[in-house]
Amino acid sequence: MQLGNFPGIRTLQKGVGSRYALPVGRGTLRIAKEVLQQTSRGDAVLTDTQYVIAEQMRGADFFSFSGPTSLGKSFIIKDALYDIVRRDDLNDHCVVVLVPTKALIGQTATDLRELLEEVPEVNVATYPSLPRLLRRRYRRTIFVLTPERLLRYLANPVREIDYLVVDEAQKIIAKNDARSSLYYHAIVEATRRFATKLVFASPSIVNPELFLELFGKATNGALTVKERTVAQQRYFVDLVARKQYYFSGLDQEPVAIDAATETSDVVDLVLSRSGDRKGIIYVNGSEKSAAFALRLAAKLPAISDPKIDELIKHVQEYVHKDYFLAQTLKHGVAYHHGKMPQDVRERVERAFSDPNSPVRFVVCTSTLLEGVNLPAKNIFVLSDKHGNSSFTKIDFENLAGRAGRLTYDFSGNVICVREESKRWSAASQALIPRAEPARAESFLVKPANNRKKEYTDIARVLRGEALPGPVSTDHQRSVEQYASILTLHQIDDQQTPLRSHFLDKVKDGRDLLRKAATRVEVPADVLRRSPNILPEYQDNVWRQLSTGVDGALIADDADLEDVATFHGALRRLSALYSWRTTESSGRDPLLPKNTTAEGADRRLYYWALLMRGWVRGDPISRVISSAIAYYANRGSISYRDYSREESLVVEPFSSRSPKHVNLVIEWTLRDIEGGLRFLIIGYLQNFYDISVAAVGREKSGLNVATLVEYGTADPRAIQLQEVGFSRAIATELLAEHGSGLRFSTSGELEDIDEQAILASPKLSDEAREEVSSILQKVLPTNASPASR
């Protein structure tokens, strides 16, 4: 590449210094490229490949590119965004960066705020609302949103969306992932409402134009990149058969290594293969991540480091004094999963990413597949599963691509380990060797003539029939959501690929769609925001509310300290939306499967306790303590242990048992993020939307979904979070620094005196960091004070 890999050159210079000089011709070429290929910000130089992508993207309204994880896709996107948001034509408009999960919002927003600290006209927002204070201070906005939050924004957009950037675009077409349909729907809705330009970035696939075809866009703006900036060695270590193999280059056949594995213990293997370099260990499941981190920590000496001691103290105070993470950090081992509190997760990421930090290992779940930026020299892959599904080639390459850090290493190691006989089948092992980019597929784009299953399944849902054979919960949800989306396309008379292929593949499709659209009673705008809830349930709520049979879910003057307030609301939602049918299957259902009415009500009471604590603003540590008290009062705990003959274990609960306490901690964190703030909040918001449409806002009571989203009933704390502050820091600002906040008589946030707040000696380090990151702008070095 004629020395176009500038990060690689810097890495080489770190190692050998200036002992070797370039030939004059090459040196001149390098200087020319360093000028021509500077980033928009002027603080780095794009590699040749990155420069090609950036230049093609600059001139395209619709662009899709793919490449290896080590390519630096996020770096390229950030460079493009820096260029876009400095243009005056974005005034009073916005850009949306779409990310797969809430776990990615914080990292992405922090990176963008750092990037844009010298651009005074722009703010970065993470909620689907934009307070008047932000609209007044900043003419341009970048929203970092999940598909669900984008749909909420589209319900009441305050600024037109000029650009929609989709990182990890493979999520739109992921099989057996119910959220892929929400991705598709959110993007369709954005382009329906606005003349939105689209940018897609995905891991190595041969046909990135697929994402443009999905939304009916011209496919000339597509680019596939094969070059890797970091070389990789890949290994398969079979601890069951005591054999090991090496994969060379693009060879599909493994080369057997004559020497037997040096150990039969996976922890010893990780330690011996890592040496003194950092490593990521991939496992499938949050509880497994903690368990493996404990095994690893047990074989490492204790470390002494002031920053890690501070992190340990924070974890104990923020979560629980007995949280296993605090224990493993003492030995330089962390774990990381999507249900951990955002604050703790981000601190773990920073500690591991710091090359001077003694945190050598991080045990991760599939959050790593969703774009969390945690590269390392070595990646150990201990499972061939992603949730309940086996890896696809795209998933595996996305994970393996994080081995080797562009600015630190020339190569990385991917070590796949088979510790159990039921793992790493022949099909899974075939994923390990490097290969040409895979071909992405979607039933929404050019389905084969004989491929009808997805469309006939949608037709069955529209007819009210059950899907044939054993069906996964994710597949059931996905088909139901596509049926709702298709019904909307019929109502709106949208000519989408989904609708045209359905009519082509299903003989009576036109009549089916017409009947489905006619049956819908709830307003289309309400259905548009909640395609994940079947129209028949929404119609049921609509009829009850519009006929005056029932009133508000929770009245404006309800006692939010009383758990009965929330228990009654959840009982009502459960009945209206048939939770004992719709929410009793899958990995983490709201209600136990095949339970009695009494058993379901006990579980609803648990959710009510959790909801009350969260809504009244309890810190996470207190919510967890309440959950531990719940189990202590219940007297028993049950969990799965697949190492035992009888995998379901039922034991008397002991608050002195670290295992029992950590099980409850993990379950509570999972239930806050997955159950309360993902599943339940969707029903709360849908009920409120229907209520407002049926009887008006004045008679609809509290919007409980908002209270659950922000974890507080204080409207001032909600507004501070909408500005960008975390839940904990919003609480601190109100309690300790209220003089720096100005609210109107109606309670609207009018101004924040960040200088006065930053000058306070009582301000915590965490709050100081957030105030500086969110509100402070740095004057560019080449700008005059008048140009602020």
Tab-separated table of C-alpha atoms in Angstrom, residues 64-66 73 98-104 145-148 165-187 199-205 208 210-211 214-215 282 284 338-339 365-372 385-392 394-396 398-399 402 440-444 474 478 481-482 485 587:
chain	number	residue	atom	x	y	z
A	64	SER	CA	-22.763	1.309	2.394
A	65	PHE	CA	-19.317	-0.102	3.105
A	66	SER	CA	-17.965	-3.200	4.779
A	73	LYS	CA	-15.002	1.689	10.587
A	98	LEU	CA	-28.150	4.175	15.218
A	99	VAL	CA	-26.600	1.648	17.611
A	100	PRO	CA	-27.834	-1.874	18.453
A	101	THR	CA	-28.276	-1.598	22.230
A	102	LYS	CA	-28.338	0.839	25.131
A	103	ALA	CA	-24.991	-0.647	26.162
A	104	LEU	CA	-23.385	1.111	23.176
A	145	LEU	CA	-30.226	6.159	19.581
A	146	THR	CA	-31.360	2.545	19.536
A	147	PRO	CA	-34.112	1.582	17.054
A	148	GLU	CA	-36.705	1.807	19.851
A	165	VAL	CA	-25.711	6.486	10.174
A	166	VAL	CA	-26.062	2.772	10.934
A	167	ASP	CA	-23.001	1.141	12.468
A	168	GLU	CA	-23.096	-2.656	12.856
A	169	ALA	CA	-25.605	-2.713	9.986
A	170	GLN	CA	-25.668	-6.522	9.964
A	171	LYS	CA	-28.116	-6.242	12.874
A	172	ILE	CA	-30.819	-5.219	10.390
A	173	ILE	CA	-30.753	-8.663	8.756
A	174	ALA	CA	-29.759	-10.824	11.743
A	175	LYS	CA	-31.622	-14.132	11.752
A	176	ASN	CA	-33.404	-15.278	14.905
A	177	ASP	CA	-33.110	-11.785	16.363
A	178	ALA	CA	-36.462	-10.176	17.042
A	179	ARG	CA	-34.936	-6.701	17.065
A	180	SER	CA	-33.830	-6.905	13.425
A	181	SER	CA	-37.396	-6.131	12.347
A	182	LEU	CA	-37.432	-3.056	14.612
A	183	TYR	CA	-34.195	-1.900	12.970
A	184	TYR	CA	-35.801	-2.254	9.557
A	185	HIS	CA	-39.003	-0.503	10.645
A	186	ALA	CA	-37.195	2.433	12.305
A	187	ILE	CA	-35.103	3.123	9.188
A	199	VAL	CA	-24.779	5.483	5.661
A	200	PHE	CA	-24.273	1.810	6.553
A	201	ALA	CA	-21.133	0.225	7.998
A	202	SER	CA	-20.853	-3.533	8.491
A	203	PRO	CA	-18.247	-6.243	9.108
A	204	SER	CA	-16.735	-8.032	6.129
A	205	ILE	CA	-19.423	-8.989	3.636
A	208	PRO	CA	-22.786	-4.247	1.276
A	210	LEU	CA	-27.735	-5.216	0.226
A	211	PHE	CA	-28.483	-2.551	2.858
A	214	LEU	CA	-33.396	-3.056	1.614
A	215	PHE	CA	-34.643	0.524	1.521
A	282	TYR	CA	-15.514	-14.554	25.065
A	284	ASN	CA	-21.873	-16.929	26.241
A	338	GLY	CA	-24.690	-5.562	28.503
A	339	LYS	CA	-26.806	-5.720	31.642
A	365	THR	CA	-20.373	-11.666	26.392
A	366	SER	CA	-21.988	-10.809	23.056
A	367	THR	CA	-21.843	-7.057	23.770
A	368	LEU	CA	-18.451	-7.350	22.081
A	369	LEU	CA	-20.215	-8.478	18.881
A	370	GLU	CA	-22.444	-5.420	19.006
A	371	GLY	CA	-19.602	-2.957	18.600
A	372	VAL	CA	-18.071	-2.321	22.020
A	385	LYS	CA	-22.872	-19.721	20.527
A	386	HIS	CA	-24.330	-16.250	20.485
A	387	GLY	CA	-27.306	-16.421	22.830
A	388	ASN	CA	-29.295	-19.494	21.836
A	389	SER	CA	-27.973	-19.468	18.278
A	390	SER	CA	-24.756	-20.723	16.741
A	391	PHE	CA	-22.351	-18.162	15.344
A	392	THR	CA	-22.768	-17.065	11.763
A	394	ILE	CA	-20.315	-12.638	10.028
A	395	ASP	CA	-20.690	-12.873	13.832
A	396	PHE	CA	-17.495	-14.856	14.207
A	398	ASN	CA	-16.788	-9.513	13.907
A	399	LEU	CA	-15.600	-11.068	17.160
A	402	ARG	CA	-10.877	-7.526	17.608
A	440	ALA	CA	-25.125	-11.383	3.556
A	441	GLU	CA	-28.685	-12.477	2.862
A	442	SER	CA	-32.134	-11.170	3.680
A	443	PHE	CA	-35.538	-12.465	2.715
A	444	LEU	CA	-36.421	-8.802	2.076
A	474	ASP	CA	-37.177	-14.774	18.724
A	478	SER	CA	-39.826	-11.416	14.524
A	481	GLN	CA	-43.426	-7.762	14.145
A	482	TYR	CA	-43.028	-8.071	10.389
A	485	ILE	CA	-45.011	-3.589	9.917
A	587	ARG	CA	-34.417	-16.644	27.786
